[in-house]
Amino acid sequence: MGYLEIRVATCSHSQMINITGQVRDIVSESGIMSGVCYIYIPHTTAGITINENADPDVVSDIIYETAKIVPWNNSYKHMEGNSAAHLKASMMGFSQAVFVDDGKLVLGTWQGIFLCEFDGPRNRRVLVKIIEG
Ligand code: ZN
Protein backbone atom coordinates (compact mmCIF):
# COMPACT_ATOMS: atom_id res chain seq x y z
CA MET A 1 0.00 0.00 0.00
CA GLY A 2 1.39 3.36 -0.99
CA TYR A 3 0.03 5.26 1.95
CA LEU A 4 -0.54 4.99 5.67
CA GLU A 5 -3.73 5.58 7.55
CA ILE A 6 -4.58 7.45 10.75
CA ARG A 7 -7.89 6.46 12.32
CA VAL A 8 -9.70 9.03 14.41
CA ALA A 9 -12.93 8.55 16.35
CA THR A 10 -14.41 12.03 16.65
CA CYS A 11 -16.53 12.70 19.73
CA SER A 12 -18.48 15.89 18.92
CA HIS A 13 -20.69 17.14 16.17
CA SER A 14 -18.16 19.80 15.16
CA GLN A 15 -14.58 19.78 16.31
CA MET A 16 -11.01 20.19 15.13
CA ILE A 17 -8.57 17.49 16.18
CA ASN A 18 -4.83 18.08 16.08
CA ILE A 19 -3.27 15.14 14.21
CA THR A 20 0.19 16.69 13.79
CA GLY A 21 1.84 14.20 16.16
CA GLN A 22 0.51 11.19 14.25
CA VAL A 23 1.63 12.67 10.91
CA ARG A 24 5.08 13.46 12.37
CA ASP A 25 5.38 9.83 13.52
CA ILE A 26 4.58 8.55 10.01
CA VAL A 27 7.19 10.90 8.52
CA SER A 28 9.84 9.87 11.00
CA GLU A 29 9.08 6.13 10.63
CA SER A 30 9.27 6.43 6.82
CA GLY A 31 12.94 7.37 7.00
CA ILE A 32 12.36 9.81 4.11
CA MET A 33 14.59 12.85 4.55
CA SER A 34 13.27 15.11 1.80
CA GLY A 35 9.96 15.24 -0.05
CA VAL A 36 6.31 16.20 0.22
CA CYS A 37 3.84 14.77 2.71
CA TYR A 38 0.23 14.64 1.56
CA ILE A 39 -2.50 14.43 4.17
CA TYR A 40 -5.84 13.48 2.61
CA ILE A 41 -9.25 12.72 4.10
CA PRO A 42 -11.59 10.46 2.08
CA HIS A 43 -14.84 11.82 3.49
CA THR A 44 -17.37 14.46 2.43
CA THR A 45 -18.34 16.02 5.77
CA ALA A 46 -14.88 16.38 7.33
CA GLY A 47 -11.86 18.30 6.09
CA ILE A 48 -8.16 18.85 6.70
CA THR A 49 -6.65 22.22 7.47
CA ILE A 50 -3.51 23.78 8.92
CA ASN A 51 -3.85 26.45 11.58
CA GLU A 52 -2.70 27.57 15.01
CA ASN A 53 -1.90 24.81 17.48
CA ALA A 54 -0.99 26.99 20.48
CA ASP A 55 -4.14 28.83 21.58
CA PRO A 56 -7.16 26.49 21.61
CA ASP A 57 -9.41 29.54 21.31
CA VAL A 58 -8.40 29.79 17.64
CA VAL A 59 -9.93 26.38 16.92
CA SER A 60 -13.05 27.28 18.95
CA ASP A 61 -13.41 30.52 17.01
CA ILE A 62 -13.10 28.69 13.68
CA ILE A 63 -15.80 26.19 14.66
CA TYR A 64 -18.08 28.90 16.06
CA GLU A 65 -17.67 31.33 13.18
CA THR A 66 -18.03 28.74 10.41
CA ALA A 67 -21.29 27.64 12.07
CA LYS A 68 -22.51 31.23 11.79
CA ILE A 69 -21.46 31.50 8.14
CA VAL A 70 -23.08 28.14 7.30
CA PRO A 71 -26.02 27.57 9.67
CA TRP A 72 -27.11 23.96 10.23
CA ASN A 73 -30.73 24.70 9.39
CA ASN A 74 -31.35 26.55 6.17
CA SER A 75 -33.22 26.00 2.93
CA TYR A 76 -30.91 23.22 1.78
CA LYS A 77 -32.14 20.68 -0.76
CA HIS A 78 -29.87 17.76 0.21
CA MET A 79 -32.20 15.13 1.70
CA GLU A 80 -29.68 13.76 4.20
CA GLY A 81 -30.01 16.99 6.18
CA ASN A 82 -26.30 17.61 6.61
CA SER A 83 -25.60 20.12 3.84
CA ALA A 84 -23.93 22.48 6.29
CA ALA A 85 -21.32 19.80 7.03
CA HIS A 86 -20.68 19.26 3.30
CA LEU A 87 -20.25 23.01 2.76
CA LYS A 88 -17.90 23.49 5.71
CA ALA A 89 -15.81 20.49 4.68
CA SER A 90 -15.39 22.00 1.22
CA MET A 91 -14.44 25.33 2.78
CA MET A 92 -11.59 23.63 4.65
CA GLY A 93 -10.61 21.32 1.81
CA PHE A 94 -9.83 17.61 1.81
CA SER A 95 -6.05 17.62 1.72
CA GLN A 96 -2.92 19.47 2.67
CA ALA A 97 0.64 19.14 1.43
CA VAL A 98 3.57 19.84 3.74
CA PHE A 99 7.24 19.75 2.76
CA VAL A 100 9.52 17.26 4.45
CA ASP A 101 13.07 18.41 5.01
CA ASP A 102 15.83 16.89 7.12
CA GLY A 103 13.39 14.06 7.91
CA LYS A 104 10.84 16.43 9.47
CA LEU A 105 7.63 18.20 8.50
CA VAL A 106 8.31 21.83 7.60
CA LEU A 107 5.62 23.53 9.71
CA GLY A 108 5.69 27.00 11.21
CA THR A 109 6.14 27.24 14.97
CA TRP A 110 2.44 27.80 15.58
CA GLN A 111 1.09 25.53 12.86
CA GLY A 112 -0.68 22.25 13.43
CA ILE A 113 -2.52 19.88 11.09
CA PHE A 114 -6.18 19.45 12.00
CA LEU A 115 -8.91 17.03 11.08
CA CYS A 116 -12.08 19.15 10.92
CA GLU A 117 -15.19 17.20 11.89
CA PHE A 118 -18.50 18.76 10.87
CA ASP A 119 -20.95 15.86 11.19
CA GLY A 120 -19.71 13.77 14.08
CA PRO A 121 -19.27 11.79 16.03
CA ARG A 122 -17.96 9.41 13.40
CA ASN A 123 -14.98 7.19 12.67
CA ARG A 124 -12.69 9.00 10.27
CA ARG A 125 -9.71 7.93 8.21
CA VAL A 126 -6.86 10.23 7.25
CA LEU A 127 -4.48 8.99 4.55
CA VAL A 128 -0.84 10.03 4.56
CA LYS A 129 1.53 9.60 1.61
CA ILE A 130 5.06 10.87 1.41
CA ILE A 131 6.66 11.44 -1.98
CA GLU A 132 10.43 11.43 -1.78
CA GLY A 133 12.33 14.04 -3.71
ZN1 ZN B 1 -24.98 14.42 3.16
JSON list of C-alpha atoms and ligand atoms in Angstrom, two decimals:
[
{"chain": "A", "resi": 1, "resn": "MET", "atom": "CA", "xyz": [0.00, 0.00, 0.00]},
{"chain": "A", "resi": 2, "resn": "GLY", "atom": "CA", "xyz": [1.39, 3.36, -0.99]},
{"chain": "A", "resi": 3, "resn": "TYR", "atom": "CA", "xyz": [0.03, 5.26, 1.95]},
{"chain": "A", "resi": 4, "resn": "LEU", "atom": "CA", "xyz": [-0.54, 4.99, 5.67]},
{"chain": "A", "resi": 5, "resn": "GLU", "atom": "CA", "xyz": [-3.73, 5.58, 7.55]},
{"chain": "A", "resi": 6, "resn": "ILE", "atom": "CA", "xyz": [-4.58, 7.45, 10.75]},
{"chain": "A", "resi": 7, "resn": "ARG", "atom": "CA", "xyz": [-7.89, 6.46, 12.32]},
{"chain": "A", "resi": 8, "resn": "VAL", "atom": "CA", "xyz": [-9.70, 9.03, 14.41]},
{"chain": "A", "resi": 9, "resn": "ALA", "atom": "CA", "xyz": [-12.93, 8.55, 16.35]},
{"chain": "A", "resi": 10, "resn": "THR", "atom": "CA", "xyz": [-14.41, 12.03, 16.65]},
{"chain": "A", "resi": 11, "resn": "CYS", "atom": "CA", "xyz": [-16.53, 12.70, 19.73]},
{"chain": "A", "resi": 12, "resn": "SER", "atom": "CA", "xyz": [-18.48, 15.89, 18.92]},
{"chain": "A", "resi": 13, "resn": "HIS", "atom": "CA", "xyz": [-20.69, 17.14, 16.17]},
{"chain": "A", "resi": 14, "resn": "SER", "atom": "CA", "xyz": [-18.16, 19.80, 15.16]},
{"chain": "A", "resi": 15, "resn": "GLN", "atom": "CA", "xyz": [-14.58, 19.78, 16.31]},
{"chain": "A", "resi": 16, "resn": "MET", "atom": "CA", "xyz": [-11.01, 20.19, 15.13]},
{"chain": "A", "resi": 17, "resn": "ILE", "atom": "CA", "xyz": [-8.57, 17.49, 16.18]},
{"chain": "A", "resi": 18, "resn": "ASN", "atom": "CA", "xyz": [-4.83, 18.08, 16.08]},
{"chain": "A", "resi": 19, "resn": "ILE", "atom": "CA", "xyz": [-3.27, 15.14, 14.21]},
{"chain": "A", "resi": 20, "resn": "THR", "atom": "CA", "xyz": [0.19, 16.69, 13.79]},
{"chain": "A", "resi": 21, "resn": "GLY", "atom": "CA", "xyz": [1.84, 14.20, 16.16]},
{"chain": "A", "resi": 22, "resn": "GLN", "atom": "CA", "xyz": [0.51, 11.19, 14.25]},
{"chain": "A", "resi": 23, "resn": "VAL", "atom": "CA", "xyz": [1.63, 12.67, 10.91]},
{"chain": "A", "resi": 24, "resn": "ARG", "atom": "CA", "xyz": [5.08, 13.46, 12.37]},
{"chain": "A", "resi": 25, "resn": "ASP", "atom": "CA", "xyz": [5.38, 9.83, 13.52]},
{"chain": "A", "resi": 26, "resn": "ILE", "atom": "CA", "xyz": [4.58, 8.55, 10.01]},
{"chain": "A", "resi": 27, "resn": "VAL", "atom": "CA", "xyz": [7.19, 10.90, 8.52]},
{"chain": "A", "resi": 28, "resn": "SER", "atom": "CA", "xyz": [9.84, 9.87, 11.00]},
{"chain": "A", "resi": 29, "resn": "GLU", "atom": "CA", "xyz": [9.08, 6.13, 10.63]},
{"chain": "A", "resi": 30, "resn": "SER", "atom": "CA", "xyz": [9.27, 6.43, 6.82]},
{"chain": "A", "resi": 31, "resn": "GLY", "atom": "CA", "xyz": [12.94, 7.37, 7.00]},
{"chain": "A", "resi": 32, "resn": "ILE", "atom": "CA", "xyz": [12.36, 9.81, 4.11]},
{"chain": "A", "resi": 33, "resn": "MET", "atom": "CA", "xyz": [14.59, 12.85, 4.55]},
{"chain": "A", "resi": 34, "resn": "SER", "atom": "CA", "xyz": [13.27, 15.11, 1.80]},
{"chain": "A", "resi": 35, "resn": "GLY", "atom": "CA", "xyz": [9.96, 15.24, -0.05]},
{"chain": "A", "resi": 36, "resn": "VAL", "atom": "CA", "xyz": [6.31, 16.20, 0.22]},
{"chain": "A", "resi": 37, "resn": "CYS", "atom": "CA", "xyz": [3.84, 14.77, 2.71]},
{"chain": "A", "resi": 38, "resn": "TYR", "atom": "CA", "xyz": [0.23, 14.64, 1.56]},
{"chain": "A", "resi": 39, "resn": "ILE", "atom": "CA", "xyz": [-2.50, 14.43, 4.17]},
{"chain": "A", "resi": 40, "resn": "TYR", "atom": "CA", "xyz": [-5.84, 13.48, 2.61]},
{"chain": "A", "resi": 41, "resn": "ILE", "atom": "CA", "xyz": [-9.25, 12.72, 4.10]},
{"chain": "A", "resi": 42, "resn": "PRO", "atom": "CA", "xyz": [-11.59, 10.46, 2.08]},
{"chain": "A", "resi": 43, "resn": "HIS", "atom": "CA", "xyz": [-14.84, 11.82, 3.49]},
{"chain": "A", "resi": 44, "resn": "THR", "atom": "CA", "xyz": [-17.37, 14.46, 2.43]},
{"chain": "A", "resi": 45, "resn": "THR", "atom": "CA", "xyz": [-18.34, 16.02, 5.77]},
{"chain": "A", "resi": 46, "resn": "ALA", "atom": "CA", "xyz": [-14.88, 16.38, 7.33]},
{"chain": "A", "resi": 47, "resn": "GLY", "atom": "CA", "xyz": [-11.86, 18.30, 6.09]},
{"chain": "A", "resi": 48, "resn": "ILE", "atom": "CA", "xyz": [-8.16, 18.85, 6.70]},
{"chain": "A", "resi": 49, "resn": "THR", "atom": "CA", "xyz": [-6.65, 22.22, 7.47]},
{"chain": "A", "resi": 50, "resn": "ILE", "atom": "CA", "xyz": [-3.51, 23.78, 8.92]},
{"chain": "A", "resi": 51, "resn": "ASN", "atom": "CA", "xyz": [-3.85, 26.45, 11.58]},
{"chain": "A", "resi": 52, "resn": "GLU", "atom": "CA", "xyz": [-2.70, 27.57, 15.01]},
{"chain": "A", "resi": 53, "resn": "ASN", "atom": "CA", "xyz": [-1.90, 24.81, 17.48]},
{"chain": "A", "resi": 54, "resn": "ALA", "atom": "CA", "xyz": [-0.99, 26.99, 20.48]},
{"chain": "A", "resi": 55, "resn": "ASP", "atom": "CA", "xyz": [-4.14, 28.83, 21.58]},
{"chain": "A", "resi": 56, "resn": "PRO", "atom": "CA", "xyz": [-7.16, 26.49, 21.61]},
{"chain": "A", "resi": 57, "resn": "ASP", "atom": "CA", "xyz": [-9.41, 29.54, 21.31]},
{"chain": "A", "resi": 58, "resn": "VAL", "atom": "CA", "xyz": [-8.40, 29.79, 17.64]},
{"chain": "A", "resi": 59, "resn": "VAL", "atom": "CA", "xyz": [-9.93, 26.38, 16.92]},
{"chain": "A", "resi": 60, "resn": "SER", "atom": "CA", "xyz": [-13.05, 27.28, 18.95]},
{"chain": "A", "resi": 61, "resn": "ASP", "atom": "CA", "xyz": [-13.41, 30.52, 17.01]},
{"chain": "A", "resi": 62, "resn": "ILE", "atom": "CA", "xyz": [-13.10, 28.69, 13.68]},
{"chain": "A", "resi": 63, "resn": "ILE", "atom": "CA", "xyz": [-15.80, 26.19, 14.66]},
{"chain": "A", "resi": 64, "resn": "TYR", "atom": "CA", "xyz": [-18.08, 28.90, 16.06]},
{"chain": "A", "resi": 65, "resn": "GLU", "atom": "CA", "xyz": [-17.67, 31.33, 13.18]},
{"chain": "A", "resi": 66, "resn": "THR", "atom": "CA", "xyz": [-18.03, 28.74, 10.41]},
{"chain": "A", "resi": 67, "resn": "ALA", "atom": "CA", "xyz": [-21.29, 27.64, 12.07]},
{"chain": "A", "resi": 68, "resn": "LYS", "atom": "CA", "xyz": [-22.51, 31.23, 11.79]},
{"chain": "A", "resi": 69, "resn": "ILE", "atom": "CA", "xyz": [-21.46, 31.50, 8.14]},
{"chain": "A", "resi": 70, "resn": "VAL", "atom": "CA", "xyz": [-23.08, 28.14, 7.30]},
{"chain": "A", "resi": 71, "resn": "PRO", "atom": "CA", "xyz": [-26.02, 27.57, 9.67]},
{"chain": "A", "resi": 72, "resn": "TRP", "atom": "CA", "xyz": [-27.11, 23.96, 10.23]},
{"chain": "A", "resi": 73, "resn": "ASN", "atom": "CA", "xyz": [-30.73, 24.70, 9.39]},
{"chain": "A", "resi": 74, "resn": "ASN", "atom": "CA", "xyz": [-31.35, 26.55, 6.17]},
{"chain": "A", "resi": 75, "resn": "SER", "atom": "CA", "xyz": [-33.22, 26.00, 2.93]},
{"chain": "A", "resi": 76, "resn": "TYR", "atom": "CA", "xyz": [-30.91, 23.22, 1.78]},
{"chain": "A", "resi": 77, "resn": "LYS", "atom": "CA", "xyz": [-32.14, 20.68, -0.76]},
{"chain": "A", "resi": 78, "resn": "HIS", "atom": "CA", "xyz": [-29.87, 17.76, 0.21]},
{"chain": "A", "resi": 79, "resn": "MET", "atom": "CA", "xyz": [-32.20, 15.13, 1.70]},
{"chain": "A", "resi": 80, "resn": "GLU", "atom": "CA", "xyz": [-29.68, 13.76, 4.20]},
{"chain": "A", "resi": 81, "resn": "GLY", "atom": "CA", "xyz": [-30.01, 16.99, 6.18]},
{"chain": "A", "resi": 82, "resn": "ASN", "atom": "CA", "xyz": [-26.30, 17.61, 6.61]},
{"chain": "A", "resi": 83, "resn": "SER", "atom": "CA", "xyz": [-25.60, 20.12, 3.84]},
{"chain": "A", "resi": 84, "resn": "ALA", "atom": "CA", "xyz": [-23.93, 22.48, 6.29]},
{"chain": "A", "resi": 85, "resn": "ALA", "atom": "CA", "xyz": [-21.32, 19.80, 7.03]},
{"chain": "A", "resi": 86, "resn": "HIS", "atom": "CA", "xyz": [-20.68, 19.26, 3.30]},
{"chain": "A", "resi": 87, "resn": "LEU", "atom": "CA", "xyz": [-20.25, 23.01, 2.76]},
{"chain": "A", "resi": 88, "resn": "LYS", "atom": "CA", "xyz": [-17.90, 23.49, 5.71]},
{"chain": "A", "resi": 89, "resn": "ALA", "atom": "CA", "xyz": [-15.81, 20.49, 4.68]},
{"chain": "A", "resi": 90, "resn": "SER", "atom": "CA", "xyz": [-15.39, 22.00, 1.22]},
{"chain": "A", "resi": 91, "resn": "MET", "atom": "CA", "xyz": [-14.44, 25.33, 2.78]},
{"chain": "A", "resi": 92, "resn": "MET", "atom": "CA", "xyz": [-11.59, 23.63, 4.65]},
{"chain": "A", "resi": 93, "resn": "GLY", "atom": "CA", "xyz": [-10.61, 21.32, 1.81]},
{"chain": "A", "resi": 94, "resn": "PHE", "atom": "CA", "xyz": [-9.83, 17.61, 1.81]},
{"chain": "A", "resi": 95, "resn": "SER", "atom": "CA", "xyz": [-6.05, 17.62, 1.72]},
{"chain": "A", "resi": 96, "resn": "GLN", "atom": "CA", "xyz": [-2.92, 19.47, 2.67]},
{"chain": "A", "resi": 97, "resn": "ALA", "atom": "CA", "xyz": [0.64, 19.14, 1.43]},
{"chain": "A", "resi": 98, "resn": "VAL", "atom": "CA", "xyz": [3.57, 19.84, 3.74]},
{"chain": "A", "resi": 99, "resn": "PHE", "atom": "CA", "xyz": [7.24, 19.75, 2.76]},
{"chain": "A", "resi": 100, "resn": "VAL", "atom": "CA", "xyz": [9.52, 17.26, 4.45]},
{"chain": "A", "resi": 101, "resn": "ASP", "atom": "CA", "xyz": [13.07, 18.41, 5.01]},
{"chain": "A", "resi": 102, "resn": "ASP", "atom": "CA", "xyz": [15.83, 16.89, 7.12]},
{"chain": "A", "resi": 103, "resn": "GLY", "atom": "CA", "xyz": [13.39, 14.06, 7.91]},
{"chain": "A", "resi": 104, "resn": "LYS", "atom": "CA", "xyz": [10.84, 16.43, 9.47]},
{"chain": "A", "resi": 105, "resn": "LEU", "atom": "CA", "xyz": [7.63, 18.20, 8.50]},
{"chain": "A", "resi": 106, "resn": "VAL", "atom": "CA", "xyz": [8.31, 21.83, 7.60]},
{"chain": "A", "resi": 107, "resn": "LEU", "atom": "CA", "xyz": [5.62, 23.53, 9.71]},
{"chain": "A", "resi": 108, "resn": "GLY", "atom": "CA", "xyz": [5.69, 27.00, 11.21]},
{"chain": "A", "resi": 109, "resn": "THR", "atom": "CA", "xyz": [6.14, 27.24, 14.97]},
{"chain": "A", "resi": 110, "resn": "TRP", "atom": "CA", "xyz": [2.44, 27.80, 15.58]},
{"chain": "A", "resi": 111, "resn": "GLN", "atom": "CA", "xyz": [1.09, 25.53, 12.86]},
{"chain": "A", "resi": 112, "resn": "GLY", "atom": "CA", "xyz": [-0.68, 22.25, 13.43]},
{"chain": "A", "resi": 113, "resn": "ILE", "atom": "CA", "xyz": [-2.52, 19.88, 11.09]},
{"chain": "A", "resi": 114, "resn": "PHE", "atom": "CA", "xyz": [-6.18, 19.45, 12.00]},
{"chain": "A", "resi": 115, "resn": "LEU", "atom": "CA", "xyz": [-8.91, 17.03, 11.08]},
{"chain": "A", "resi": 116, "resn": "CYS", "atom": "CA", "xyz": [-12.08, 19.15, 10.92]},
{"chain": "A", "resi": 117, "resn": "GLU", "atom": "CA", "xyz": [-15.19, 17.20, 11.89]},
{"chain": "A", "resi": 118, "resn": "PHE", "atom": "CA", "xyz": [-18.50, 18.76, 10.87]},
{"chain": "A", "resi": 119, "resn": "ASP", "atom": "CA", "xyz": [-20.95, 15.86, 11.19]},
{"chain": "A", "resi": 120, "resn": "GLY", "atom": "CA", "xyz": [-19.71, 13.77, 14.08]},
{"chain": "A", "resi": 121, "resn": "PRO", "atom": "CA", "xyz": [-19.27, 11.79, 16.03]},
{"chain": "A", "resi": 122, "resn": "ARG", "atom": "CA", "xyz": [-17.96, 9.41, 13.40]},
{"chain": "A", "resi": 123, "resn": "ASN", "atom": "CA", "xyz": [-14.98, 7.19, 12.67]},
{"chain": "A", "resi": 124, "resn": "ARG", "atom": "CA", "xyz": [-12.69, 9.00, 10.27]},
{"chain": "A", "resi": 125, "resn": "ARG", "atom": "CA", "xyz": [-9.71, 7.93, 8.21]},
{"chain": "A", "resi": 126, "resn": "VAL", "atom": "CA", "xyz": [-6.86, 10.23, 7.25]},
{"chain": "A", "resi": 127, "resn": "LEU", "atom": "CA", "xyz": [-4.48, 8.99, 4.55]},
{"chain": "A", "resi": 128, "resn": "VAL", "atom": "CA", "xyz": [-0.84, 10.03, 4.56]},
{"chain": "A", "resi": 129, "resn": "LYS", "atom": "CA", "xyz": [1.53, 9.60, 1.61]},
{"chain": "A", "resi": 130, "resn": "ILE", "atom": "CA", "xyz": [5.06, 10.87, 1.41]},
{"chain": "A", "resi": 131, "resn": "ILE", "atom": "CA", "xyz": [6.66, 11.44, -1.98]},
{"chain": "A", "resi": 132, "resn": "GLU", "atom": "CA", "xyz": [10.43, 11.43, -1.78]},
{"chain": "A", "resi": 133, "resn": "GLY", "atom": "CA", "xyz": [12.33, 14.04, -3.71]},
{"chain": "B", "resi": 1, "resn": "ZN", "atom": "ZN", "xyz": [-24.98, 14.42, 3.16]}
]
